[in-house]
Amino acid sequence: MEDKKIKIVETGDGSSTLYNEELNETYHSSHGALTESRHVFIKAGFAPVSEKTKEVAILEIGFGTGLNAILTIEEALKNPDIQIVYTTLEPFPLDNDLVEGLNYKQLIDESLHPYFDQLHQATWNEDVQILPNFILHKADKKLEEFDAKNRRFNLVYYDAFAPSKQPDMWTEDNLAKCFALSQEECMLVTYCASGQFKRNLKSAGFAIESYPGPPGKREMTRGLK
């Protein structure tokens, strides 16, 4: 995936996302990148998990622009008693020029600006302490190649490109790997609500729960272990 085939575009809520010409797909919903991430991953995922436990171990499939990560840091700052270990996979890291061109700093609180930079500048394949209660581990690996060692997760942000564009990411095998890497009562959240994906998720061992979708989408999916 080459950066020259990726362009910055604006979405419906004014926040920017990236458009991949090769896949003919945007990184986020055209109705609003920031709105979608807050709804799918924070409201539907992080919020209910963090209400049950003060130790949240997140596995993100698709670091991309870092939007989900910075919104999770926002939650970490609001809730200093919650300990977050954030592991994110990105086999195709973005060029710095693209990251600098995103307008997230204009839309998020100014206090988050240095952390957004730290997320993108952090060393790959190592644990990096961003906050006293937020450890980041970026792995430049595909899910199929990823070795979590002894780390297990109770929240999965499944944010790969859509099944129609990247079908290999939504296979039963990959979802079963997420299940194997999960703690009991883990929750997997994703914007996707396709029938085949739900069948694969169920076959992988997760219980399926439909959840109201973000603007422009009737529903999203949560998988429960």
mmCIF file of C-alpha atoms in Angstrom:
data_model
loop_
_atom_site.group_PDB
_atom_site.id
_atom_site.type_symbol
_atom_site.label_atom_id
_atom_site.label_comp_id
_atom_site.label_asym_id
_atom_site.label_seq_id
_atom_site.Cartn_x
_atom_site.Cartn_y
_atom_site.Cartn_z
ATOM 1 C CA MET A 1 0.000 0.000 0.000
ATOM 2 C CA GLU A 2 1.698 3.196 -1.119
ATOM 3 C CA ASP A 3 1.048 6.590 0.419
ATOM 4 C CA LYS A 4 0.867 8.230 -3.012
ATOM 5 C CA LYS A 5 -2.375 6.285 -3.470
ATOM 6 C CA ILE A 6 -3.817 7.681 -0.238
ATOM 7 C CA LYS A 7 -5.444 11.115 -0.084
ATOM 8 C CA ILE A 8 -6.896 13.218 2.731
ATOM 9 C CA VAL A 9 -10.636 13.878 2.382
ATOM 10 C CA GLU A 10 -13.194 15.597 4.603
ATOM 11 C CA THR A 11 -16.140 13.714 6.106
ATOM 12 C CA GLY A 12 -19.646 14.846 7.023
ATOM 13 C CA ASP A 13 -18.832 16.090 10.536
ATOM 14 C CA GLY A 14 -15.874 18.162 9.303
ATOM 15 C CA SER A 15 -13.211 15.694 10.456
ATOM 16 C CA SER A 16 -10.754 14.342 7.931
ATOM 17 C CA THR A 17 -10.105 10.778 6.938
ATOM 18 C CA LEU A 18 -8.025 9.075 4.270
ATOM 19 C CA TYR A 19 -9.145 7.718 0.941
ATOM 20 C CA ASN A 20 -7.288 4.700 -0.423
ATOM 21 C CA GLU A 21 -7.465 4.845 -4.212
ATOM 22 C CA GLU A 22 -6.238 1.283 -4.578
ATOM 23 C CA LEU A 23 -9.142 -0.090 -2.535
ATOM 24 C CA ASN A 24 -11.602 2.692 -3.462
ATOM 25 C CA GLU A 25 -12.334 2.962 0.245
ATOM 26 C CA THR A 26 -12.097 5.554 3.022
ATOM 27 C CA TYR A 27 -10.565 4.817 6.425
ATOM 28 C CA HIS A 28 -13.733 6.036 8.168
ATOM 29 C CA SER A 29 -17.386 6.710 7.449
ATOM 30 C CA SER A 30 -17.988 9.520 4.968
ATOM 31 C CA HIS A 31 -20.736 10.700 7.345
ATOM 32 C CA GLY A 32 -18.143 11.597 9.977
ATOM 33 C CA ALA A 33 -14.830 10.036 11.005
ATOM 34 C CA LEU A 34 -14.746 11.486 14.511
ATOM 35 C CA THR A 35 -18.432 10.782 15.122
ATOM 36 C CA GLU A 36 -18.105 7.186 13.938
ATOM 37 C CA SER A 37 -15.040 6.423 16.073
ATOM 38 C CA ARG A 38 -16.594 7.914 19.202
ATOM 39 C CA HIS A 39 -19.813 5.956 18.679
ATOM 40 C CA VAL A 40 -18.464 2.559 17.609
ATOM 41 C CA PHE A 41 -15.328 2.221 19.692
ATOM 42 C CA ILE A 42 -15.772 4.508 22.700
ATOM 43 C CA LYS A 43 -19.517 4.585 23.412
ATOM 44 C CA ALA A 44 -20.291 1.000 22.333
ATOM 45 C CA GLY A 45 -16.989 -0.567 23.398
ATOM 46 C CA PHE A 46 -14.720 1.227 25.831
ATOM 47 C CA ALA A 47 -17.498 2.696 27.988
ATOM 48 C CA PRO A 48 -19.275 -0.565 28.914
ATOM 49 C CA VAL A 49 -16.016 -2.511 29.381
ATOM 50 C CA SER A 50 -14.456 0.160 31.590
ATOM 51 C CA GLU A 51 -17.598 0.199 33.741
ATOM 52 C CA LYS A 52 -16.991 -3.467 34.587
ATOM 53 C CA THR A 53 -13.221 -3.417 35.132
ATOM 54 C CA LYS A 54 -10.489 -0.910 35.886
ATOM 55 C CA GLU A 55 -7.966 -2.843 33.761
ATOM 56 C CA VAL A 56 -8.723 -2.574 30.052
ATOM 57 C CA ALA A 57 -6.492 -4.466 27.627
ATOM 58 C CA ILE A 58 -7.335 -3.382 24.082
ATOM 59 C CA LEU A 59 -6.397 -5.036 20.804
ATOM 60 C CA GLU A 60 -6.996 -2.760 17.818
ATOM 61 C CA ILE A 61 -7.054 -4.189 14.314
ATOM 62 C CA GLY A 62 -6.031 -1.218 12.188
ATOM 63 C CA PHE A 63 -4.193 1.695 13.859
ATOM 64 C CA GLY A 64 -4.576 3.803 10.699
ATOM 65 C CA THR A 65 -4.825 7.499 11.525
ATOM 66 C CA GLY A 66 -4.646 6.925 15.280
ATOM 67 C CA LEU A 67 -8.150 8.331 15.779
ATOM 68 C CA ASN A 68 -9.427 5.468 17.950
ATOM 69 C CA ALA A 69 -6.247 5.612 20.016
ATOM 70 C CA ILE A 70 -6.401 9.350 20.733
ATOM 71 C CA LEU A 71 -10.074 9.090 21.699
ATOM 72 C CA THR A 72 -9.139 6.278 24.100
ATOM 73 C CA ILE A 73 -6.406 8.495 25.573
ATOM 74 C CA GLU A 74 -9.091 11.134 26.064
ATOM 75 C CA GLU A 75 -10.989 8.568 28.162
ATOM 76 C CA ALA A 76 -7.807 7.667 30.063
ATOM 77 C CA LEU A 77 -7.329 11.307 31.047
ATOM 78 C CA LYS A 78 -10.920 11.507 32.284
ATOM 79 C CA ASN A 79 -10.563 8.257 34.266
ATOM 80 C CA PRO A 80 -7.071 8.098 35.835
ATOM 81 C CA ASP A 81 -8.058 5.081 37.961
ATOM 82 C CA ILE A 82 -8.486 2.945 34.818
ATOM 83 C CA GLN A 83 -5.324 1.218 33.584
ATOM 84 C CA ILE A 84 -5.213 0.800 29.797
ATOM 85 C CA VAL A 85 -2.839 -1.333 27.754
ATOM 86 C CA TYR A 86 -3.442 -0.509 24.096
ATOM 87 C CA THR A 87 -2.037 -2.926 21.512
ATOM 88 C CA THR A 88 -2.616 -1.917 17.910
ATOM 89 C CA LEU A 89 -1.737 -3.604 14.618
ATOM 90 C CA GLU A 90 -0.831 -1.689 11.475
ATOM 91 C CA PRO A 91 1.138 -3.469 8.734
ATOM 92 C CA PHE A 92 1.076 -0.339 6.548
ATOM 93 C CA PRO A 93 2.030 2.675 8.728
ATOM 94 C CA LEU A 94 1.124 6.060 7.314
ATOM 95 C CA ASP A 95 3.626 8.580 6.021
ATOM 96 C CA ASN A 96 4.200 11.496 8.422
ATOM 97 C CA ASP A 97 3.012 14.021 5.816
ATOM 98 C CA LEU A 98 -0.400 12.349 5.741
ATOM 99 C CA VAL A 99 -0.627 12.314 9.538
ATOM 100 C CA GLU A 100 0.298 16.018 9.670
ATOM 101 C CA GLY A 101 -2.421 16.790 7.135
ATOM 102 C CA LEU A 102 -5.231 15.363 9.281
ATOM 103 C CA ASN A 103 -7.319 18.005 11.033
ATOM 104 C CA TYR A 104 -7.984 16.126 14.277
ATOM 105 C CA LYS A 105 -6.052 18.653 16.345
ATOM 106 C CA GLN A 106 -8.538 21.314 15.270
ATOM 107 C CA LEU A 107 -11.420 19.221 16.584
ATOM 108 C CA ILE A 108 -10.108 17.560 19.762
ATOM 109 C CA ASP A 109 -9.190 19.315 22.981
ATOM 110 C CA GLU A 110 -5.861 21.114 22.906
ATOM 111 C CA SER A 111 -4.658 19.061 25.874
ATOM 112 C CA LEU A 112 -4.667 15.985 23.609
ATOM 113 C CA HIS A 113 -2.399 17.451 20.921
ATOM 114 C CA PRO A 114 0.952 16.256 22.342
ATOM 115 C CA TYR A 115 -0.450 12.764 22.884
ATOM 116 C CA PHE A 116 -1.595 12.529 19.274
ATOM 117 C CA ASP A 117 1.994 13.253 18.203
ATOM 118 C CA GLN A 118 3.345 10.717 20.686
ATOM 119 C CA LEU A 119 1.045 8.023 19.328
ATOM 120 C CA HIS A 120 2.483 8.402 15.841
ATOM 121 C CA GLN A 121 6.097 8.913 16.934
ATOM 122 C CA ALA A 122 6.169 5.991 19.373
ATOM 123 C CA THR A 123 8.630 3.195 18.645
ATOM 124 C CA TRP A 124 7.120 0.191 16.909
ATOM 125 C CA ASN A 125 7.005 -3.274 18.508
ATOM 126 C CA GLU A 126 7.745 -1.997 22.017
ATOM 127 C CA ASP A 127 5.651 -1.014 25.025
ATOM 128 C CA VAL A 128 5.646 2.794 25.322
ATOM 129 C CA GLN A 129 4.247 4.642 28.350
ATOM 130 C CA ILE A 130 2.129 7.532 27.038
ATOM 131 C CA LEU A 131 0.330 8.286 30.322
ATOM 132 C CA PRO A 132 0.703 6.835 33.834
ATOM 133 C CA ASN A 133 -2.419 4.796 33.008
ATOM 134 C CA PHE A 134 -1.928 4.252 29.261
ATOM 135 C CA ILE A 135 0.658 1.927 27.701
ATOM 136 C CA LEU A 136 0.862 1.772 23.902
ATOM 137 C CA HIS A 137 2.213 -1.138 21.879
ATOM 138 C CA LYS A 138 2.189 -0.620 18.096
ATOM 139 C CA ALA A 139 2.964 -3.730 16.049
ATOM 140 C CA ASP A 140 3.682 -3.404 12.325
ATOM 141 C CA LYS A 141 2.173 -6.835 11.748
ATOM 142 C CA LYS A 142 -0.894 -8.351 10.166
ATOM 143 C CA LEU A 143 -3.268 -10.127 12.522
ATOM 144 C CA GLU A 144 -2.250 -13.452 10.983
ATOM 145 C CA GLU A 145 1.411 -12.772 11.907
ATOM 146 C CA PHE A 146 0.839 -11.204 15.311
ATOM 147 C CA ASP A 147 2.244 -12.873 18.418
ATOM 148 C CA ALA A 148 0.670 -11.427 21.561
ATOM 149 C CA LYS A 149 2.970 -13.527 23.754
ATOM 150 C CA ASN A 150 1.210 -13.749 27.139
ATOM 151 C CA ARG A 151 -1.005 -10.698 26.682
ATOM 152 C CA ARG A 152 -4.757 -11.288 26.562
ATOM 153 C CA PHE A 153 -7.444 -8.737 25.754
ATOM 154 C CA ASN A 154 -10.876 -7.815 27.078
ATOM 155 C CA LEU A 155 -11.741 -5.320 24.333
ATOM 156 C CA VAL A 156 -11.126 -5.623 20.588
ATOM 157 C CA TYR A 157 -11.490 -2.648 18.241
ATOM 158 C CA TYR A 158 -12.013 -4.400 14.899
ATOM 159 C CA ASP A 159 -11.419 -1.548 12.455
ATOM 160 C CA ALA A 160 -10.173 -3.170 9.263
ATOM 161 C CA PHE A 161 -11.328 -2.061 5.819
ATOM 162 C CA ALA A 162 -14.794 -3.325 4.865
ATOM 163 C CA PRO A 163 -15.261 -7.017 3.948
ATOM 164 C CA SER A 164 -16.054 -6.030 0.360
ATOM 165 C CA LYS A 165 -12.623 -4.375 0.081
ATOM 166 C CA GLN A 166 -10.449 -6.550 2.325
ATOM 167 C CA PRO A 167 -12.274 -9.885 2.729
ATOM 168 C CA ASP A 168 -9.230 -11.713 4.140
ATOM 169 C CA MET A 169 -9.476 -9.614 7.310
ATOM 170 C CA TRP A 170 -12.988 -10.845 8.126
ATOM 171 C CA THR A 171 -12.462 -14.602 7.848
ATOM 172 C CA GLU A 172 -13.468 -17.048 10.541
ATOM 173 C CA ASP A 173 -9.761 -17.844 11.068
ATOM 174 C CA ASN A 174 -8.887 -14.235 11.950
ATOM 175 C CA LEU A 175 -11.923 -13.861 14.175
ATOM 176 C CA ALA A 176 -11.074 -17.158 15.878
ATOM 177 C CA LYS A 177 -7.593 -15.773 16.559
ATOM 178 C CA CYS A 178 -9.189 -12.770 18.251
ATOM 179 C CA PHE A 179 -11.304 -15.159 20.303
ATOM 180 C CA ALA A 180 -8.209 -17.121 21.334
ATOM 181 C CA LEU A 181 -6.419 -13.896 22.342
ATOM 182 C CA SER A 182 -9.397 -12.760 24.414
ATOM 183 C CA GLN A 183 -10.078 -12.932 28.118
ATOM 184 C CA GLU A 184 -13.420 -14.198 29.379
ATOM 185 C CA GLU A 185 -16.147 -11.567 28.912
ATOM 186 C CA CYS A 186 -14.143 -9.858 26.166
ATOM 187 C CA MET A 187 -16.112 -7.571 23.865
ATOM 188 C CA LEU A 188 -15.310 -7.124 20.160
ATOM 189 C CA VAL A 189 -16.748 -3.976 18.551
ATOM 190 C CA THR A 190 -16.886 -3.059 14.891
ATOM 191 C CA TYR A 191 -18.812 -0.848 12.495
ATOM 192 C CA CYS A 192 -19.495 -3.892 10.285
ATOM 193 C CA ALA A 193 -22.916 -5.551 10.353
ATOM 194 C CA SER A 194 -22.817 -7.847 7.296
ATOM 195 C CA GLY A 195 -24.520 -11.203 7.555
ATOM 196 C CA GLN A 196 -21.471 -13.244 6.557
ATOM 197 C CA PHE A 197 -19.305 -11.431 9.090
ATOM 198 C CA LYS A 198 -21.815 -12.167 11.853
ATOM 199 C CA ARG A 199 -21.902 -15.833 10.869
ATOM 200 C CA ASN A 200 -18.090 -15.977 10.923
ATOM 201 C CA LEU A 201 -17.992 -14.201 14.279
ATOM 202 C CA LYS A 202 -20.473 -16.697 15.724
ATOM 203 C CA SER A 203 -18.534 -19.640 14.286
ATOM 204 C CA ALA A 204 -15.383 -18.236 15.901
ATOM 205 C CA GLY A 205 -17.093 -18.510 19.293
ATOM 206 C CA PHE A 206 -18.535 -15.057 19.946
ATOM 207 C CA ALA A 207 -22.136 -14.331 20.875
ATOM 208 C CA ILE A 208 -23.585 -11.724 18.522
ATOM 209 C CA GLU A 209 -25.220 -8.488 19.611
ATOM 210 C CA SER A 210 -26.516 -5.853 17.212
ATOM 211 C CA TYR A 211 -26.136 -2.262 18.383
ATOM 212 C CA PRO A 212 -27.440 0.991 16.856
ATOM 213 C CA GLY A 213 -24.980 2.287 14.294
ATOM 214 C CA PRO A 214 -23.383 5.714 13.901
ATOM 215 C CA PRO A 215 -24.902 8.316 11.534
ATOM 216 C CA GLY A 216 -25.487 6.814 8.104
ATOM 217 C CA LYS A 217 -25.546 3.226 9.380
ATOM 218 C CA ARG A 218 -28.540 1.432 10.868
ATOM 219 C CA GLU A 219 -26.546 -0.941 13.043
ATOM 220 C CA MET A 220 -23.087 -2.117 14.071
ATOM 221 C CA THR A 221 -21.964 -5.328 15.769
ATOM 222 C CA ARG A 222 -20.649 -6.366 19.149
ATOM 223 C CA GLY A 223 -19.230 -9.838 19.740
ATOM 224 C CA LEU A 224 -19.231 -11.144 23.319
ATOM 225 C CA LYS A 225 -17.068 -13.944 24.739
#
